[in-house]
Coordinates of N, CA and C and ligand atoms in Angstrom, one line a residue:
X294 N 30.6 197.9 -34.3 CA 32.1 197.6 -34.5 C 32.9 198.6 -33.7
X295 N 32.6 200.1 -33.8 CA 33.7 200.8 -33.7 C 33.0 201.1 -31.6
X296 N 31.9 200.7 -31.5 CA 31.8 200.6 -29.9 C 32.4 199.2 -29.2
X297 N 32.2 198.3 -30.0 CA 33.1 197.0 -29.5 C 34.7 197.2 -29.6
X298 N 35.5 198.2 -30.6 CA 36.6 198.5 -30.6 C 37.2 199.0 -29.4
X299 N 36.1 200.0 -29.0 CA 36.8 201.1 -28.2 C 36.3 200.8 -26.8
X300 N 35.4 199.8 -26.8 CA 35.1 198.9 -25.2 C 36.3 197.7 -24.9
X301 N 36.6 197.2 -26.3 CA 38.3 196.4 -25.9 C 39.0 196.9 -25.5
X302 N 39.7 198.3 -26.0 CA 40.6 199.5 -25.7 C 40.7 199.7 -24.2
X303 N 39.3 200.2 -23.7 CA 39.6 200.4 -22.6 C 39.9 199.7 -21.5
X304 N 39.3 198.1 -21.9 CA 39.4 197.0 -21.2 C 41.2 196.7 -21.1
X305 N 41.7 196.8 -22.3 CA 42.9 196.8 -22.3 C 43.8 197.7 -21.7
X306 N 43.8 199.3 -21.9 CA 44.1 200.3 -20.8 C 43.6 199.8 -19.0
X307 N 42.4 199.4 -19.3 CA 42.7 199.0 -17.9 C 43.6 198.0 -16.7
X308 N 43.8 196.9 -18.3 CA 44.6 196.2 -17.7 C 46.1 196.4 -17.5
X309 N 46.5 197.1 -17.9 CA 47.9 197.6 -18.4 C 48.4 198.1 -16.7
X310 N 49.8 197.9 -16.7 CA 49.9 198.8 -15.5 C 50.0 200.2 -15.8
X311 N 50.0 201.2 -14.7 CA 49.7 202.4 -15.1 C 51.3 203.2 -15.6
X312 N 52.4 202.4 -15.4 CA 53.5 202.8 -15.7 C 53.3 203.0 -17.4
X313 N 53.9 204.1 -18.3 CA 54.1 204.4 -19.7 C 55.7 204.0 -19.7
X314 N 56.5 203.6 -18.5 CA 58.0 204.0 -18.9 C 58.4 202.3 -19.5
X315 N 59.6 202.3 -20.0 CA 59.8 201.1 -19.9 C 60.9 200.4 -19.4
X316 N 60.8 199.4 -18.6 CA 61.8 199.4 -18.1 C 63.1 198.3 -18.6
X317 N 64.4 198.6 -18.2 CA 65.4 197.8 -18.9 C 65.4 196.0 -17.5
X318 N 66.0 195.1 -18.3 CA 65.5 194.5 -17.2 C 67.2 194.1 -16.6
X319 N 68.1 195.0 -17.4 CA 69.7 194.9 -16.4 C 69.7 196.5 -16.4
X320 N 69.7 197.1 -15.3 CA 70.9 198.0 -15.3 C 71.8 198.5 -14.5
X321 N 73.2 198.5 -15.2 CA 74.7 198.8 -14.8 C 75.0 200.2 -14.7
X322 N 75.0 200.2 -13.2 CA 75.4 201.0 -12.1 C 76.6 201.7 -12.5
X323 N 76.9 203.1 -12.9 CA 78.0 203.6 -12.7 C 79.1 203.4 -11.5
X324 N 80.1 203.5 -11.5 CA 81.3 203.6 -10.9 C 81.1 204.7 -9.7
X325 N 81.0 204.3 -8.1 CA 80.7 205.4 -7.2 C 81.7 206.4 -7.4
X326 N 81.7 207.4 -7.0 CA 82.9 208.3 -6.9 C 82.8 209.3 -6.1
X327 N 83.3 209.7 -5.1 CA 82.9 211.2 -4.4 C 83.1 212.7 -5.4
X328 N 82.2 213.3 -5.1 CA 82.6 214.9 -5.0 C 83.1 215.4 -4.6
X329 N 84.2 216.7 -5.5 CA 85.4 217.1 -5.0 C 84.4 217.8 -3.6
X330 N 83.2 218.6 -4.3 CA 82.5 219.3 -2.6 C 82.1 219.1 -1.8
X331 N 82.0 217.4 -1.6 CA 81.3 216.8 -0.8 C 81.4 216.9 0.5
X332 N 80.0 216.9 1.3 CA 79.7 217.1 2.2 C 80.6 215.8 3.1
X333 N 81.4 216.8 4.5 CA 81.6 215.7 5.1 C 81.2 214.9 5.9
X334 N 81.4 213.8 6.9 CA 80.8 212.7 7.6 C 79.9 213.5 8.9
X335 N 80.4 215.0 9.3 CA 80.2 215.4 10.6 C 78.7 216.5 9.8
X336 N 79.2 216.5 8.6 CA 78.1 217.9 8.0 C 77.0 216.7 7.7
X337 N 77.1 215.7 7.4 CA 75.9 215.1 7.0 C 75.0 214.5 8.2
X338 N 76.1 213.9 9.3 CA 75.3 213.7 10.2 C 74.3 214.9 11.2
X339 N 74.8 216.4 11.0 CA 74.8 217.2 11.3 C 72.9 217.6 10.8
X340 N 73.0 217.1 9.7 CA 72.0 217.8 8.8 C 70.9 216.2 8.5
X341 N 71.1 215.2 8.9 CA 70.0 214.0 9.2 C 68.9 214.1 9.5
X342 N 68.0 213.6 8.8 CA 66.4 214.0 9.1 C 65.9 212.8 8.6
X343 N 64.2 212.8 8.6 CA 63.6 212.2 7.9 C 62.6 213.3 6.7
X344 N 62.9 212.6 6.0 CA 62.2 214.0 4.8 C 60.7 213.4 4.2
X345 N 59.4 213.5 4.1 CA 58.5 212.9 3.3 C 57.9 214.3 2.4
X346 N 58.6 215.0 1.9 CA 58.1 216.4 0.8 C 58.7 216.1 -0.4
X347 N 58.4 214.6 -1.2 CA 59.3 214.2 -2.3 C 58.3 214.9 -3.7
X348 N 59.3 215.1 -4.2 CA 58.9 215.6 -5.6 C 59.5 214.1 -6.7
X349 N 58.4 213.9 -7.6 CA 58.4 212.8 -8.6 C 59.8 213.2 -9.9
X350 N 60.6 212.9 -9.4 CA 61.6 213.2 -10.6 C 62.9 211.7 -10.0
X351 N 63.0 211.6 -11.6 CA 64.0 210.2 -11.7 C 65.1 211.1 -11.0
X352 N 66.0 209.7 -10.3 CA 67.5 210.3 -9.8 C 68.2 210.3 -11.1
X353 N 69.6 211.1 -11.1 CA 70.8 210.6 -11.6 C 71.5 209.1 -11.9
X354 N 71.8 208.8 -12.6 CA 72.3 207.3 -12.5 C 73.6 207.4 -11.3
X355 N 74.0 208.5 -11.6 CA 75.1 208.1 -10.2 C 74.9 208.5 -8.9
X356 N 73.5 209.3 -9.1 CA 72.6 209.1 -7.6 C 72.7 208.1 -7.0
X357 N 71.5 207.5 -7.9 CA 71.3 206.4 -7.6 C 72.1 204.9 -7.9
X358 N 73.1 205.1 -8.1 CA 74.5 204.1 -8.2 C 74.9 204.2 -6.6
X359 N 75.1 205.4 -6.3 CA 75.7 205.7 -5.0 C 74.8 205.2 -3.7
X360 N 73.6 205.5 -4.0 CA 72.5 205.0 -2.9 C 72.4 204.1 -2.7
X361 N 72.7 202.7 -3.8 CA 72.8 201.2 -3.8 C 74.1 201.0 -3.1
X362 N 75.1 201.7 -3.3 CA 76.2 201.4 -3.0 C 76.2 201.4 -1.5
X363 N 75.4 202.4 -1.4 CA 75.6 202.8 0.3 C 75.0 201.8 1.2
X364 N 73.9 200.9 0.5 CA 72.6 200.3 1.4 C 73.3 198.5 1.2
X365 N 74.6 198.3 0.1 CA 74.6 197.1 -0.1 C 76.5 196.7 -1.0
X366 N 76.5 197.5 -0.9 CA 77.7 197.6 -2.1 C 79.0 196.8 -2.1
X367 N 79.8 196.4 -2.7 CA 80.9 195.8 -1.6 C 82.3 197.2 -2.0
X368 N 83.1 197.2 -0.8 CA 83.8 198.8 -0.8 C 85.1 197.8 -0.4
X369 N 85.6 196.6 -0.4 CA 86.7 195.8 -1.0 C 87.0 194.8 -1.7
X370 N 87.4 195.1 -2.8 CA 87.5 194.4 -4.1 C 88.2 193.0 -3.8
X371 N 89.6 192.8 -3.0 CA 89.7 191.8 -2.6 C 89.3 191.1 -2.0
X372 N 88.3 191.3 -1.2 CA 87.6 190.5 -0.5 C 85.9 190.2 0.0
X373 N 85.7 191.1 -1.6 CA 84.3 191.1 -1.6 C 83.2 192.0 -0.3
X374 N 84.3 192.6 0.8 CA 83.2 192.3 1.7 C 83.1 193.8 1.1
X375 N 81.5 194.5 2.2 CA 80.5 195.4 2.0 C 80.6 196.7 3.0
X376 N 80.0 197.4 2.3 CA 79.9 198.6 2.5 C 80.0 198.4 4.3
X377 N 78.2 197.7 4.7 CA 77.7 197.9 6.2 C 78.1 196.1 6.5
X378 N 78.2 195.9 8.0 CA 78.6 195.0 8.8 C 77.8 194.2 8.5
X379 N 77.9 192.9 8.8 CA 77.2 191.2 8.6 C 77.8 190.7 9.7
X380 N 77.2 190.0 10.3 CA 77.6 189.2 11.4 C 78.0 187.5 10.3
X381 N 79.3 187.3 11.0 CA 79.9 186.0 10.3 C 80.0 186.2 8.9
X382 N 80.0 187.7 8.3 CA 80.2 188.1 7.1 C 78.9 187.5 5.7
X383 N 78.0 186.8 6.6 CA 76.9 186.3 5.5 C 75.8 187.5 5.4
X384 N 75.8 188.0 4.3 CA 75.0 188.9 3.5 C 73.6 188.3 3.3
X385 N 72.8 188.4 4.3 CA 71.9 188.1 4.3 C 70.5 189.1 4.3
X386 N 71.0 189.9 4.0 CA 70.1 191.1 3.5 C 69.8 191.2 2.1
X387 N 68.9 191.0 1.5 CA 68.4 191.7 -0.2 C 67.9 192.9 -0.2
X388 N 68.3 193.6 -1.1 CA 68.0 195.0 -1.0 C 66.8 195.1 -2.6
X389 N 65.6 195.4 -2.6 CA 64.8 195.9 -3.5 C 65.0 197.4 -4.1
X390 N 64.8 197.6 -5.6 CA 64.8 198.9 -5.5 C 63.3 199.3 -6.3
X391 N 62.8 199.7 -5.8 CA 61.5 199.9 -6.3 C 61.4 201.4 -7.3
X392 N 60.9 201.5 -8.1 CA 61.0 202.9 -8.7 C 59.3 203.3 -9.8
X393 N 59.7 203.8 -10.3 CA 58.7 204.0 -11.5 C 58.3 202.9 -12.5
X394 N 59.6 202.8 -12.7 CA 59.9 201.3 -13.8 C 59.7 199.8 -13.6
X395 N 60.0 199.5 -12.2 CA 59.6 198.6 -11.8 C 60.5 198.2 -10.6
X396 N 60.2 196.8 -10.3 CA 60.9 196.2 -9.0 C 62.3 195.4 -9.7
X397 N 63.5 196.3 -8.4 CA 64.6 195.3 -9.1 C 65.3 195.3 -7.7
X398 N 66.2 194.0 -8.1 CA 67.0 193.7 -7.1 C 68.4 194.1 -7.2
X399 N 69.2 194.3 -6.4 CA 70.4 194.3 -6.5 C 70.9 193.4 -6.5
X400 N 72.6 193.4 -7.3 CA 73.4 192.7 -7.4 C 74.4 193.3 -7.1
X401 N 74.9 193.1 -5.7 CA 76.0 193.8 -4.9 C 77.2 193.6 -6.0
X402 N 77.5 191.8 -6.2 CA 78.7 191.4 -7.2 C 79.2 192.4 -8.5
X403 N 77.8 192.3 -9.1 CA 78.0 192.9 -10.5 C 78.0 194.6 -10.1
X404 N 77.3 194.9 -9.2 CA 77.0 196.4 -9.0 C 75.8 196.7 -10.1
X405 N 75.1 196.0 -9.9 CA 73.5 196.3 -11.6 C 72.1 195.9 -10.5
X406 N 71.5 196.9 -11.1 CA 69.6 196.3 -10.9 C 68.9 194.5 -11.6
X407 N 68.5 194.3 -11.4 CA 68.0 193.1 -12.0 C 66.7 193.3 -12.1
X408 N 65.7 193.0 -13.0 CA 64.5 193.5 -12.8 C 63.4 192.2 -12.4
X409 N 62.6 192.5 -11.7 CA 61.9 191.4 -11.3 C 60.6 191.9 -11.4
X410 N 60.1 192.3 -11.6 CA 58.8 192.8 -12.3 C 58.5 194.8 -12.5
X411 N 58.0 194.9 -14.0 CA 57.7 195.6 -14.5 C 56.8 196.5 -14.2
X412 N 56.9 197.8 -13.9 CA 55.4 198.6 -13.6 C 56.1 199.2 -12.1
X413 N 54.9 200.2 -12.0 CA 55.1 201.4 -11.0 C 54.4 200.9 -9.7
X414 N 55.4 199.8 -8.7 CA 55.0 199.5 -7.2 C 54.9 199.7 -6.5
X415 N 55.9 201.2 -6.1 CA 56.0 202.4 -5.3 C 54.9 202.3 -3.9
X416 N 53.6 202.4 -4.6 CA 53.0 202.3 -3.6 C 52.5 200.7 -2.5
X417 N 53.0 200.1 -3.0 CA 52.8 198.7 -2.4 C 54.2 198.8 -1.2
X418 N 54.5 200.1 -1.3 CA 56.1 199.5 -0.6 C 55.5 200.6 1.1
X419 N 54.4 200.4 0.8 CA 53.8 201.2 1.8 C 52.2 201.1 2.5
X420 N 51.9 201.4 3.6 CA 50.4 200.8 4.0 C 49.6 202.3 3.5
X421 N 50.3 203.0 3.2 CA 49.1 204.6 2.5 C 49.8 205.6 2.7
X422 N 51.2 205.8 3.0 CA 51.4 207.3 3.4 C 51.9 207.5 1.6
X423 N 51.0 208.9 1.4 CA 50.9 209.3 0.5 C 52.7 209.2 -0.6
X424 N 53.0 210.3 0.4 CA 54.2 210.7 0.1 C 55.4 209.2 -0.7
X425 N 55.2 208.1 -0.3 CA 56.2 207.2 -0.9 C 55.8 206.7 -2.2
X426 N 54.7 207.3 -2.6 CA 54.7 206.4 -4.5 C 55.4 207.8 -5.1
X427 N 55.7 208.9 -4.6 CA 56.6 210.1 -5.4 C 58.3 209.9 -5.2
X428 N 58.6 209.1 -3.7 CA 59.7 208.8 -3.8 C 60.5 208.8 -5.4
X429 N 61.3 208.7 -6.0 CA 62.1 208.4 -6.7 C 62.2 206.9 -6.6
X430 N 62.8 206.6 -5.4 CA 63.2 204.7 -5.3 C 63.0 204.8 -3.8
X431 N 62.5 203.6 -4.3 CA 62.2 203.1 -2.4 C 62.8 201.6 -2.3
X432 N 63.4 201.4 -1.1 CA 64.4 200.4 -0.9 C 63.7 199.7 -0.2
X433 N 63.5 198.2 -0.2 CA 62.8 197.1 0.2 C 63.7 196.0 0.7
X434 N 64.0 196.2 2.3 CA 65.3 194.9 2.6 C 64.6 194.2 3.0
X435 N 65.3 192.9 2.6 CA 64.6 191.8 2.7 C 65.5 190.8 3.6
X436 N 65.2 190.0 4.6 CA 66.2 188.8 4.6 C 65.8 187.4 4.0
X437 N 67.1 186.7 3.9 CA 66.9 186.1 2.7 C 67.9 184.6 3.7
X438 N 67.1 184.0 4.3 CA 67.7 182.7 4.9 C 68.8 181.8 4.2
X439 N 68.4 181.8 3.1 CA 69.3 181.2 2.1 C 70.9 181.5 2.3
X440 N 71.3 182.9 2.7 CA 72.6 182.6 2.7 C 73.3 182.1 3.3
X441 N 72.7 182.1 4.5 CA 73.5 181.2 5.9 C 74.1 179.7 5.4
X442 N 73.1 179.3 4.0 CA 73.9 177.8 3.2 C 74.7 178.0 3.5
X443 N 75.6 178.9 3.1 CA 76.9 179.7 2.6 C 78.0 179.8 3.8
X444 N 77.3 179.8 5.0 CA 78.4 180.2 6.4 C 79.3 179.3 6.2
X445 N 80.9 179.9 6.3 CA 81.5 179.1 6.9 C 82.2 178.3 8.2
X446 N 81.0 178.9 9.3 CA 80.6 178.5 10.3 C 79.8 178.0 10.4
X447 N 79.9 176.9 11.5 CA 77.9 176.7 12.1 C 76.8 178.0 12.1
X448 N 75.9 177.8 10.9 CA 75.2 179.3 11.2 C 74.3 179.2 12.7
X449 N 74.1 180.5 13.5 CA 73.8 180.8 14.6 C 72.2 180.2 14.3
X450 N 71.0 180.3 15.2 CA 69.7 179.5 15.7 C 69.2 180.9 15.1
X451 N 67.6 180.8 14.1 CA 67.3 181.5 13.5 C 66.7 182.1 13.9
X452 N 66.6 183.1 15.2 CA 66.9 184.1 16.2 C 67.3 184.8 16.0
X453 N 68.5 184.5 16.1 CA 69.7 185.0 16.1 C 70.1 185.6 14.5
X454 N 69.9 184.4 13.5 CA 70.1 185.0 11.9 C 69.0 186.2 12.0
X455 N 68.1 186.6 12.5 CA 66.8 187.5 12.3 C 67.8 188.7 13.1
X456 N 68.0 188.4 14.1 CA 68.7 189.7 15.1 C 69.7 190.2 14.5
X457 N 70.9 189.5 13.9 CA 71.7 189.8 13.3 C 71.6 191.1 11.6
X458 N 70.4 189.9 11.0 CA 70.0 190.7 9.8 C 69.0 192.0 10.1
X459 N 68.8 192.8 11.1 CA 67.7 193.6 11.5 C 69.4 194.4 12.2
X460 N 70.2 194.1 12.7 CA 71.1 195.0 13.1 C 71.9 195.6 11.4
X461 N 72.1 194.5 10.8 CA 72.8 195.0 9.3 C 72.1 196.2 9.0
X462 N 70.4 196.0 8.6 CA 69.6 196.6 8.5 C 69.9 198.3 8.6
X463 N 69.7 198.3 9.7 CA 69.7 199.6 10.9 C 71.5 200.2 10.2
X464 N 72.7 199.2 10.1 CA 73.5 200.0 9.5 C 73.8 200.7 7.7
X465 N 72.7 199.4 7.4 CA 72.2 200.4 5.6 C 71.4 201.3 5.8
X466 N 70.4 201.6 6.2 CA 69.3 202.8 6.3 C 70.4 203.6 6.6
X467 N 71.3 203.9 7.6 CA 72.3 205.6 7.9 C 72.8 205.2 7.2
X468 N 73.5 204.3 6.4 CA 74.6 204.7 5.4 C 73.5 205.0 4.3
X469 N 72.8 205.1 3.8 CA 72.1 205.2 2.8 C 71.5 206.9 3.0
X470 N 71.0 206.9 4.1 CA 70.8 208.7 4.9 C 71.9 209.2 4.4
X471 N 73.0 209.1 5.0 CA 74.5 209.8 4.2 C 74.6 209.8 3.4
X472 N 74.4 209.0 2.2 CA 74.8 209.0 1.0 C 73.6 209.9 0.2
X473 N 72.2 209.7 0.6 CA 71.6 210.6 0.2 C 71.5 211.9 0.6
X474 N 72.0 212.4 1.8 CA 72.4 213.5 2.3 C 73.4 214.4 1.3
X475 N 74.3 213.5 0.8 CA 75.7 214.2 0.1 C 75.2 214.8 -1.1
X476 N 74.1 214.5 -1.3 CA 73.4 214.2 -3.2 C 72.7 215.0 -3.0
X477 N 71.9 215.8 -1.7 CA 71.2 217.1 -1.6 C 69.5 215.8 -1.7
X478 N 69.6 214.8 -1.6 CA 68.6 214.0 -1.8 C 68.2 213.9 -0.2
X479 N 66.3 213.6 -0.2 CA 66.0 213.4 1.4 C 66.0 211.7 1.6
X480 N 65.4 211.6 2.5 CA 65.3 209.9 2.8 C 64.3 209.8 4.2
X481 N 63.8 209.0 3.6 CA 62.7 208.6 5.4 C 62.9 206.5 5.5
X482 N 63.2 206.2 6.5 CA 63.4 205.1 7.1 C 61.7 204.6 7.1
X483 N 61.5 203.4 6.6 CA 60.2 203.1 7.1 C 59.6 201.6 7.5
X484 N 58.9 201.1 8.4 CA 58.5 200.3 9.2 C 57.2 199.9 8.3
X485 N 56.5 200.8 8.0 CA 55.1 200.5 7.6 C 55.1 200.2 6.1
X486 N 54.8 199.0 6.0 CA 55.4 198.2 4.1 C 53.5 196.9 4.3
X487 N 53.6 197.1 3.2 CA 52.1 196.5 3.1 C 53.0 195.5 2.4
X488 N 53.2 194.2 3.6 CA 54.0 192.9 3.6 C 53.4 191.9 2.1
X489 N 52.4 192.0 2.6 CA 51.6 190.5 1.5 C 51.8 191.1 0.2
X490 N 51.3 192.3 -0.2 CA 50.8 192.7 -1.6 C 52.3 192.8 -2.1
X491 N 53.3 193.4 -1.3 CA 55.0 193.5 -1.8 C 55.5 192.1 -1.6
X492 N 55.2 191.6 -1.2 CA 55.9 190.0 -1.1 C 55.5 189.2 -2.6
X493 N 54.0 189.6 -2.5 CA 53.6 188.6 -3.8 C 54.0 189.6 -5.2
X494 N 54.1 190.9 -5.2 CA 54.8 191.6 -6.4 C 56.1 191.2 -6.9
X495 N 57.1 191.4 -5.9 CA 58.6 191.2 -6.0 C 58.8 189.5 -6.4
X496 N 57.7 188.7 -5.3 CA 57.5 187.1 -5.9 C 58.4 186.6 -4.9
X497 N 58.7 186.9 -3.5 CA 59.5 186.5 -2.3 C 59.3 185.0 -2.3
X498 N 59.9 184.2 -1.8 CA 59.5 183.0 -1.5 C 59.0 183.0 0.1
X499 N 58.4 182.5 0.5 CA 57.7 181.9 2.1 C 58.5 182.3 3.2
X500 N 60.0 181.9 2.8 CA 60.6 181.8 4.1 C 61.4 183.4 4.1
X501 N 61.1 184.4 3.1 CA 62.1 185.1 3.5 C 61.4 186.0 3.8
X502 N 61.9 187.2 4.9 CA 61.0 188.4 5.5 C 61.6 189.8 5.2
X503 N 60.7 190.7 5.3 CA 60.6 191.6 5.1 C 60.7 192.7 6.0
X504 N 61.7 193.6 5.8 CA 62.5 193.8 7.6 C 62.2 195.7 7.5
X505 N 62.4 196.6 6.4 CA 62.5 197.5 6.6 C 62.3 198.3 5.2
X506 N 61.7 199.4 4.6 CA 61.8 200.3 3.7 C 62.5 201.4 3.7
X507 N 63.1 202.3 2.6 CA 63.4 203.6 2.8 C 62.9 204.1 1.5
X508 N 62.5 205.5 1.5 CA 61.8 206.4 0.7 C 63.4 206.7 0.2
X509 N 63.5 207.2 -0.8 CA 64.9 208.7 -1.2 C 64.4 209.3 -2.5
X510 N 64.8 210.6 -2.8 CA 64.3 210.9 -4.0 C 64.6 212.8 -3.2
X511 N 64.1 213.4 -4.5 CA 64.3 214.7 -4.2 C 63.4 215.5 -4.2
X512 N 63.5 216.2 -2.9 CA 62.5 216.8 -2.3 C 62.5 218.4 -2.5
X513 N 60.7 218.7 -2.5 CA 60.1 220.3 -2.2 C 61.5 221.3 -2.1
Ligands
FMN1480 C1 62.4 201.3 12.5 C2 61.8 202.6 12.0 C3 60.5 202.6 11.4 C4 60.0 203.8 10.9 N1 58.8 203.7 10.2 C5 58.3 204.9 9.7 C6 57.2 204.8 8.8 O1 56.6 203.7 8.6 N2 56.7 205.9 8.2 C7 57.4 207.2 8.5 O2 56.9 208.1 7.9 N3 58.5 207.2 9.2 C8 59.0 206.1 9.8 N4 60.1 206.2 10.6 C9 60.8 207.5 10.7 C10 60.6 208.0 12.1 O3 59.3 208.5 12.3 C11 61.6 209.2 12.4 O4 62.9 208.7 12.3 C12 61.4 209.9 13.7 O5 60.1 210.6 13.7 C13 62.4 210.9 14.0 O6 62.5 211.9 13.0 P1 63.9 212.2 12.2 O7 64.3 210.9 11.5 O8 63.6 213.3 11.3 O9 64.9 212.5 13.2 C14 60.7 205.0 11.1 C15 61.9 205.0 11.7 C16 62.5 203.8 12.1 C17 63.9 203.8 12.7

């Protein structure tokens, strides 16, 4: 009995993901705000790097409020639009936030995480470099065809939606650099994302792709 107990146990520990945290499956984003010390636009670009010496410690909530804000946010309340440029204003970027706790998405509207699945993915957001399952959060942009529905133009030949959503891109990663720059937080931009195994975690649908990662968290 007490060997069949403790051969279920571990059967069960094994199945479990290896995360102990739990995660919430909304959470609401503090209110961005700058610091009175804050680094300015010329000191941060100044001091730009790619950092991979992360040490495993959660951000701040208004860290990490601010780092969403930077990669996706919208910074006019009348008119919804966002932080970084869109071509024909369609937000066709999804931003993941991957962490300890699990995989969530942003919700630019509300300014909250959504959670889409539970557990520590960190490393799927990467083909092996060590350094990104200690990130803190790793950002997973995605494009997401679906919103071109939405154009209130003829949307452009899906070329062009790809070209467009890969330039947005390239302007979240620096604004995201900056923002983790100001926070004394590092950041590495990254290309190499182990597509299939993060596609089928997050639960992507077929048509949408997977365009770029960033590490952030605080480093050595
Ligand atoms: C599109 C793109 C993909 C990248 N992919 C990776 C990557 O997969 N892993 C990595 O460690 N760094 C990656 N980098 C970071 C570059 O290696 C880094 O920017 C470059 O070496 C210059 O260093 P710096 O950012 O410190 O100036 C990538 C950068 C870009 C722009």
């Amino acid at each position: 009995m007490k060997k069949f107990l403790s051969a279920t146990f571990l059967a069960a520990t094994l199945l479990l993901p290896t995360t102990t945290f739990a995660a919430q499956d909304e959470i609401t984003l503090p209110t961005v705000s700058a610091r009175s010390n804050e680094l300015t636009v010329t000191q941060a670009l100044r001091q730009r790097k790619s950092s991979r010496n992360f040490v495993d410690k959660d951000l701040k909530p208004a860290q990490l409020s601010k780092i969403l804000w930077a990669a996706d946010g919208i910074n006019r309340a009348d008119t919804q639009k966002r932080v970084n440029p869109a071509a024909m204003g369609v937000y066709s970027v999804e931003v993941y936030a991957v962490t300890r706790e699990g995989i969530y998405l942003y919700d630019a509207e509300n300014h909250k995480l959504k959670l889409i699945a539970e557990g520590d993915y960190r490393d799927l957001t990467t083909t092996g470099q060590a350094f990104v399952g200690k990130a803190a959060v790793n950002l997973v942009y995605v494009e997401n065809p679906d919103a071109w529905k939405n154009a209130r133009h003829t949307p452009p030949p899906r070329e062009s939606q790809l070209t467009s959503a890969n330039v947005t891109v390239g302007a979240m990663v620096q604004s995201v650099a900056l923002a983790a720059q100001t926070e004394g937080l590092g950041n590495c931009v990254r290309g190499s994302i182990n597509r299939v195994e993060f596609a089928k975690a997050a639960r992507l649908s077929a048509d949408k792709t997977i365009l770029l990662a960033q590490s952030i968290g605080k480093v050595k």
